[in-house]
XYZ file of C-alpha atoms in Angstrom:
389
model
C 37.214 -31.857 4.718
C 40.727 -32.289 5.940
C 41.696 -34.914 8.545
C 41.112 -33.645 12.102
C 43.730 -33.445 14.759
C 42.417 -36.382 16.811
C 42.586 -36.305 20.601
C 43.957 -39.366 22.283
C 40.991 -40.669 24.280
C 40.345 -44.090 25.809
C 37.341 -45.719 27.537
C 39.248 -45.230 30.784
C 39.348 -41.535 30.145
C 35.615 -41.572 29.599
C 34.956 -43.393 32.878
C 37.103 -40.867 34.753
C 35.249 -37.881 33.220
C 31.859 -39.453 34.066
C 33.042 -40.044 37.614
C 34.263 -36.426 37.984
C 30.900 -35.232 36.653
C 29.201 -37.253 39.377
C 27.161 -39.156 36.813
C 26.169 -42.854 36.734
C 27.627 -44.402 33.542
C 24.828 -46.870 33.173
C 22.356 -43.912 32.820
C 24.194 -42.705 29.735
C 24.001 -44.006 26.179
C 26.954 -46.310 25.442
C 28.643 -44.238 22.767
C 31.185 -41.487 23.581
C 31.899 -39.115 20.652
C 35.269 -37.522 20.677
C 35.151 -34.181 18.938
C 38.256 -32.895 17.091
C 38.775 -29.863 14.879
C 40.147 -29.850 11.310
C 43.251 -27.777 10.683
C 41.452 -25.479 8.268
C 37.911 -24.574 9.275
C 35.345 -23.701 6.675
C 34.552 -20.050 6.480
C 32.224 -17.863 4.254
C 31.839 -20.597 1.673
C 29.325 -22.288 3.935
C 26.006 -20.625 5.270
C 23.881 -22.222 7.970
C 20.233 -21.858 7.441
C 17.636 -22.412 10.198
C 14.311 -23.838 8.992
C 11.096 -24.923 10.577
C 10.198 -28.589 11.092
C 7.750 -28.436 8.161
C 10.404 -27.278 5.720
C 12.994 -29.721 7.143
C 10.451 -32.492 6.560
C 9.842 -31.231 2.961
C 13.561 -31.204 2.258
C 13.998 -34.680 3.576
C 11.200 -35.771 1.374
C 13.068 -34.494 -1.739
C 11.750 -30.959 -2.177
C 14.108 -28.031 -2.632
C 14.504 -24.319 -1.667
C 15.134 -21.882 -4.378
C 16.678 -18.438 -4.333
C 14.590 -16.039 -6.427
C 15.307 -12.386 -7.433
C 16.560 -10.388 -10.291
C 19.394 -7.812 -10.048
C 18.212 -5.029 -7.776
C 15.714 -7.246 -5.793
C 16.071 -8.344 -2.267
C 16.580 -12.026 -2.627
C 13.989 -14.402 -1.217
C 13.909 -18.104 -0.715
C 10.891 -20.122 -1.965
C 9.733 -23.589 -1.145
C 7.152 -25.188 -3.374
C 4.263 -23.457 -1.615
C 5.689 -20.465 0.372
C 7.995 -17.466 0.111
C 10.475 -16.302 2.780
C 12.578 -13.244 3.350
C 16.202 -14.052 4.438
C 17.470 -12.486 7.624
C 21.015 -12.887 9.127
C 21.058 -13.521 12.860
C 23.908 -13.810 15.365
C 24.324 -15.985 18.362
C 26.677 -15.827 21.324
C 27.011 -19.672 21.328
C 29.377 -21.492 18.907
C 27.550 -23.333 16.152
C 29.735 -26.423 15.184
C 29.487 -28.012 11.761
C 30.085 -31.697 12.487
C 30.148 -34.542 9.923
C 28.809 -37.941 10.704
C 27.452 -37.074 14.186
C 25.482 -39.909 15.777
C 22.154 -38.907 17.264
C 20.671 -40.570 20.398
C 17.870 -42.361 18.462
C 20.611 -44.002 16.388
C 22.329 -45.613 19.416
C 21.412 -49.080 20.820
C 21.120 -48.811 24.546
C 22.093 -52.532 24.878
C 25.656 -52.216 23.369
C 28.734 -52.009 25.386
C 30.521 -48.632 25.567
C 32.636 -47.576 22.620
C 34.259 -44.498 21.263
C 33.486 -42.582 18.060
C 35.718 -39.889 16.578
C 33.979 -36.875 14.988
C 35.553 -33.913 13.191
C 34.372 -30.267 13.385
C 34.598 -28.597 9.852
C 33.478 -25.085 10.853
C 32.649 -22.762 13.745
C 29.867 -20.239 13.174
C 28.369 -17.276 15.108
C 25.994 -16.172 12.327
C 23.207 -17.955 10.546
C 20.409 -17.280 8.239
C 16.832 -17.486 9.299
C 13.581 -17.448 7.251
C 10.618 -15.141 7.741
C 7.473 -16.060 5.807
C 6.249 -13.149 3.580
C 3.519 -12.589 1.055
C 4.555 -13.507 -2.478
C 5.612 -10.576 -4.567
C 2.916 -11.081 -7.340
C 2.901 -7.449 -8.397
C 5.900 -8.363 -10.716
C 3.758 -11.104 -12.270
C 1.026 -8.650 -13.237
C 3.529 -6.177 -14.534
C 5.283 -8.739 -16.760
C 2.045 -9.974 -18.260
C 0.510 -6.615 -18.710
C 3.335 -5.559 -21.017
C 1.852 -7.647 -23.810
C -1.962 -8.256 -23.284
C -3.585 -10.865 -25.393
C -5.816 -9.312 -28.008
C -8.136 -10.597 -30.635
C -5.311 -10.466 -33.170
C -2.692 -12.082 -30.987
C -3.298 -15.616 -32.205
C -3.001 -14.568 -35.793
C 0.120 -12.471 -35.250
C 1.896 -15.252 -33.218
C 2.388 -13.122 -30.125
C 4.955 -14.416 -27.678
C 4.496 -14.516 -23.963
C 6.480 -15.815 -21.017
C 6.417 -19.577 -20.166
C 5.633 -20.724 -16.671
C 9.350 -21.572 -16.187
C 10.283 -17.925 -17.228
C 7.804 -16.553 -14.708
C 9.330 -18.747 -11.953
C 12.730 -17.176 -12.870
C 11.490 -13.493 -12.570
C 8.708 -13.501 -10.016
C 9.597 -13.779 -6.264
C 7.006 -16.332 -5.304
C 6.740 -20.041 -4.972
C 5.381 -22.264 -7.695
C 1.993 -22.721 -6.009
C 1.660 -19.005 -5.196
C 2.365 -18.081 -8.763
C -0.353 -20.498 -9.911
C -2.748 -18.797 -7.506
C -1.685 -15.371 -8.841
C -2.337 -16.393 -12.397
C -5.857 -17.489 -11.448
C -6.462 -14.386 -9.412
C -5.423 -12.081 -12.252
C -7.476 -14.040 -14.732
C -4.479 -14.931 -16.920
C -4.726 -16.973 -20.021
C -2.472 -19.855 -21.147
C -1.975 -20.220 -24.843
C 0.497 -22.801 -26.249
C 2.321 -22.947 -22.841
C 2.732 -19.184 -22.758
C 0.946 -16.830 -20.262
C -0.956 -13.534 -20.931
C -3.439 -11.223 -19.445
C -6.416 -10.643 -21.670
C -6.965 -7.300 -23.295
C -9.917 -5.803 -21.503
C -11.977 -5.086 -24.709
C -11.384 -8.670 -25.912
C -12.372 -10.163 -22.599
C -15.557 -8.058 -22.645
C -16.307 -9.437 -26.090
C -15.869 -13.037 -25.047
C -17.737 -12.626 -21.808
C -20.628 -11.035 -23.729
C -20.758 -14.005 -26.139
C -20.957 -16.314 -23.180
C -23.658 -14.445 -21.276
C -25.693 -14.057 -24.538
C -25.486 -17.793 -25.095
C -26.834 -18.420 -21.614
C -29.725 -16.087 -22.373
C -30.553 -17.651 -25.731
C -30.778 -21.042 -24.035
C -32.907 -19.626 -21.142
C -30.436 -21.073 -18.663
C -30.597 -19.916 -15.036
C -27.282 -18.412 -13.916
C -26.937 -21.070 -11.137
C -27.003 -23.969 -13.755
C -25.163 -23.420 -17.053
C -23.444 -25.947 -19.257
C -19.723 -25.629 -20.108
C -19.246 -28.117 -23.011
C -22.252 -26.830 -24.973
C -21.273 -23.229 -24.481
C -17.588 -23.728 -25.452
C -18.530 -25.971 -28.468
C -21.024 -23.411 -29.758
C -18.737 -20.284 -29.335
C -15.665 -22.080 -30.708
C -16.694 -20.767 -34.124
C -16.266 -17.213 -32.862
C -13.464 -17.601 -30.363
C -10.696 -20.296 -30.228
C -11.913 -23.113 -28.084
C -9.028 -22.959 -25.587
C -9.587 -19.250 -24.969
C -13.418 -19.373 -24.512
C -13.014 -22.327 -22.200
C -10.584 -20.462 -19.996
C -12.779 -17.287 -19.946
C -15.793 -19.544 -18.981
C -13.764 -20.785 -16.024
C -12.988 -17.235 -14.994
C -16.660 -16.559 -14.323
C -18.216 -19.978 -13.671
C -17.602 -22.388 -10.829
C -18.632 -26.063 -10.606
C -22.256 -26.162 -9.360
C -22.676 -27.391 -5.842
C -24.359 -30.779 -5.986
C -24.595 -30.499 -9.767
C -23.402 -32.863 -12.518
C -20.049 -33.084 -14.061
C -20.841 -30.352 -16.713
C -23.032 -28.059 -14.642
C -21.704 -24.685 -13.448
C -22.842 -21.637 -11.604
C -22.149 -18.028 -12.855
C -20.221 -15.923 -10.264
C -22.383 -12.810 -10.670
C -20.175 -10.739 -8.335
C -17.233 -11.332 -10.627
C -19.279 -10.430 -13.657
C -20.457 -7.182 -12.027
C -16.888 -6.384 -10.986
C -15.584 -6.828 -14.477
C -18.341 -4.693 -15.950
C -17.815 -1.996 -13.346
C -14.085 -1.886 -13.938
C -14.662 -1.833 -17.774
C -16.885 1.268 -17.517
C -14.585 3.105 -15.065
C -11.536 2.414 -17.293
C -13.187 4.285 -20.149
C -13.511 7.590 -18.141
C -11.632 9.573 -15.513
C -14.680 9.556 -13.244
C -18.416 9.673 -12.988
C -21.026 11.178 -10.665
C -21.743 8.223 -8.366
C -25.536 8.272 -9.021
C -24.959 8.225 -12.775
C -22.429 5.494 -12.626
C -24.517 3.217 -10.409
C -27.429 3.625 -12.836
C -25.299 2.978 -15.935
C -23.551 -0.046 -14.378
C -26.850 -1.643 -13.421
C -28.140 -1.176 -16.928
C -24.958 -2.717 -18.446
C -25.055 -6.099 -16.734
C -27.454 -8.799 -17.885
C -31.026 -8.945 -16.563
C -31.283 -10.832 -13.290
C -27.935 -9.666 -11.941
C -27.773 -7.032 -9.246
C -24.860 -4.713 -8.860
C -23.502 -3.484 -5.470
C -20.713 -0.966 -4.840
C -19.124 -3.489 -2.525
C -18.328 -5.626 -5.605
C -15.742 -2.969 -6.594
C -13.724 -3.115 -3.428
C -10.015 -2.359 -4.121
C -10.869 -0.921 -7.655
C -12.541 2.474 -6.995
C -12.366 5.587 -5.018
C -15.645 7.492 -3.987
C -14.503 11.137 -3.475
C -15.997 13.047 -0.619
C -17.659 15.781 -2.824
C -21.203 17.058 -3.300
C -22.366 15.285 -5.342
C -20.071 12.260 -4.819
C -17.728 11.266 -7.653
C -16.444 7.699 -8.344
C -13.240 6.986 -10.286
C -10.929 3.988 -11.000
C -8.403 3.649 -8.222
C -6.873 0.147 -8.195
C -4.837 -1.440 -5.425
C -2.344 -2.737 -7.920
C -1.505 0.827 -8.996
C -0.530 1.897 -5.444
C 3.117 1.988 -4.154
C 4.452 -1.431 -2.773
C 5.586 -0.051 0.608
C 3.198 0.725 3.431
C 4.398 4.275 4.128
C 4.280 5.339 0.475
C 0.879 3.638 0.021
C -0.681 5.289 3.074
C 0.691 8.648 1.847
C -1.191 8.159 -1.474
C -4.324 6.902 0.220
C -4.571 9.799 2.769
C -3.890 12.306 -0.062
C -6.776 10.874 -2.023
C -9.037 10.931 0.903
C -8.321 12.558 4.333
C -9.920 9.717 6.449
C -10.965 6.143 6.016
C -12.792 3.517 8.039
C -11.114 0.121 8.406
C -13.650 -1.397 6.030
C -13.050 1.236 3.372
C -9.231 1.143 3.387
C -8.803 -2.749 3.983
C -9.000 -3.727 0.191
C -6.143 -1.262 -0.425
C -3.713 -2.473 2.271
C -4.626 -6.092 2.972
C -1.898 -7.284 0.616
C 0.708 -5.620 2.877
C -0.340 -7.518 6.072
C 1.536 -10.322 7.526
C 0.791 -13.246 9.845
C 1.693 -11.043 12.859
C 0.298 -7.685 11.518
C -3.304 -7.544 10.369
C -5.066 -4.452 8.899
C -6.050 -2.951 12.235
C -2.568 -3.528 13.677
C -0.943 -2.076 10.573
C -3.138 1.083 10.722
C -2.515 1.553 14.353
C 1.248 1.459 13.756
C 1.415 3.638 10.700
C -1.750 5.863 10.835
C -3.736 7.848 13.512
C -7.205 6.816 14.740
C -9.891 9.395 15.257
C -13.628 9.224 16.291
C -16.133 11.240 14.513
C -19.841 10.995 15.174
C -19.281 7.635 16.905
C -17.418 6.241 13.860
C -13.776 5.263 14.071
C -11.628 6.505 11.156
C -7.881 6.438 10.418
C -5.986 9.438 8.987
C -2.333 10.354 8.259
C -0.134 9.963 11.387
C 1.226 13.471 11.106
C -1.741 15.068 9.418
C -3.709 18.037 10.640
């Protein structure tokens, strides 16, 4: 920053100004800062960014903000835990960029009055502000789905993206990507990430469930170490261990190696596996086949398939695979597809397909009120296309 053009100010000048302002000098902090402007003010090479107190504290603690986005993406900024859209804002007030400004809490009230000269390096009327958004994890699933991990992948030396490469390509924070990898049941092999081929995942899960049955274990108390050790002759230990963790959670109040099977997740996977093999089933036939497919002692329920299926309003009803991840990413396009697939939906029915588009200020009901049209039929509230018949 160039040397500023300093104003000639003295303590007498300060006393005169205080008197003219009808202030009592003893009520003021004993430092008067004289502000001067540099000859060449900074321009577009500097951007001001407004952040929350939480982010400011994180930055002061050594964290960083990272710009993420490939060519064609709208750039986002990510902290370690959150993702933000960037918006440009204007202000009618001048924002001054000042170096070495002294703040009130840095001034001793017992000192005698003195002068300090401060230079202004830039004047701004625009700044960037952050708006927290949902992480854009669809890209994560798309990237990993390009090369699913099959039974032959280990032998063929299949290559997948590292976590660092995912950070470079996915518009989400580090912690949000970790959550997404868990949600999508992704597999880490030699520091590379994959989604499991569905047939291979079914094979491994079947081995695990059969081992539980052979040992007469109740689903609410199964052993991980023994399971992984026994099945490592059939499936690489690292892989069977991770698939075990997809479907089993630490047992509440149990020992270190005691886990409970998440039967809802098992049912969801089996249901999705059956639906992926066909374009659709009669609902009654599918429900019967699905219940027979899962292990004894597990009960299926259509609610377990929320966000995965569409039950068509036909006689007799037909069920088909209809995944949230396959729908358009924008709300208007997504609702067009949803209301084309079915004329009207209750909030409970449509929520799994639009909840990923909600924000902290716009929940599912508010989103539907804004972009769809409510109707009442037989005492039940539905939503349909805003400009439909």
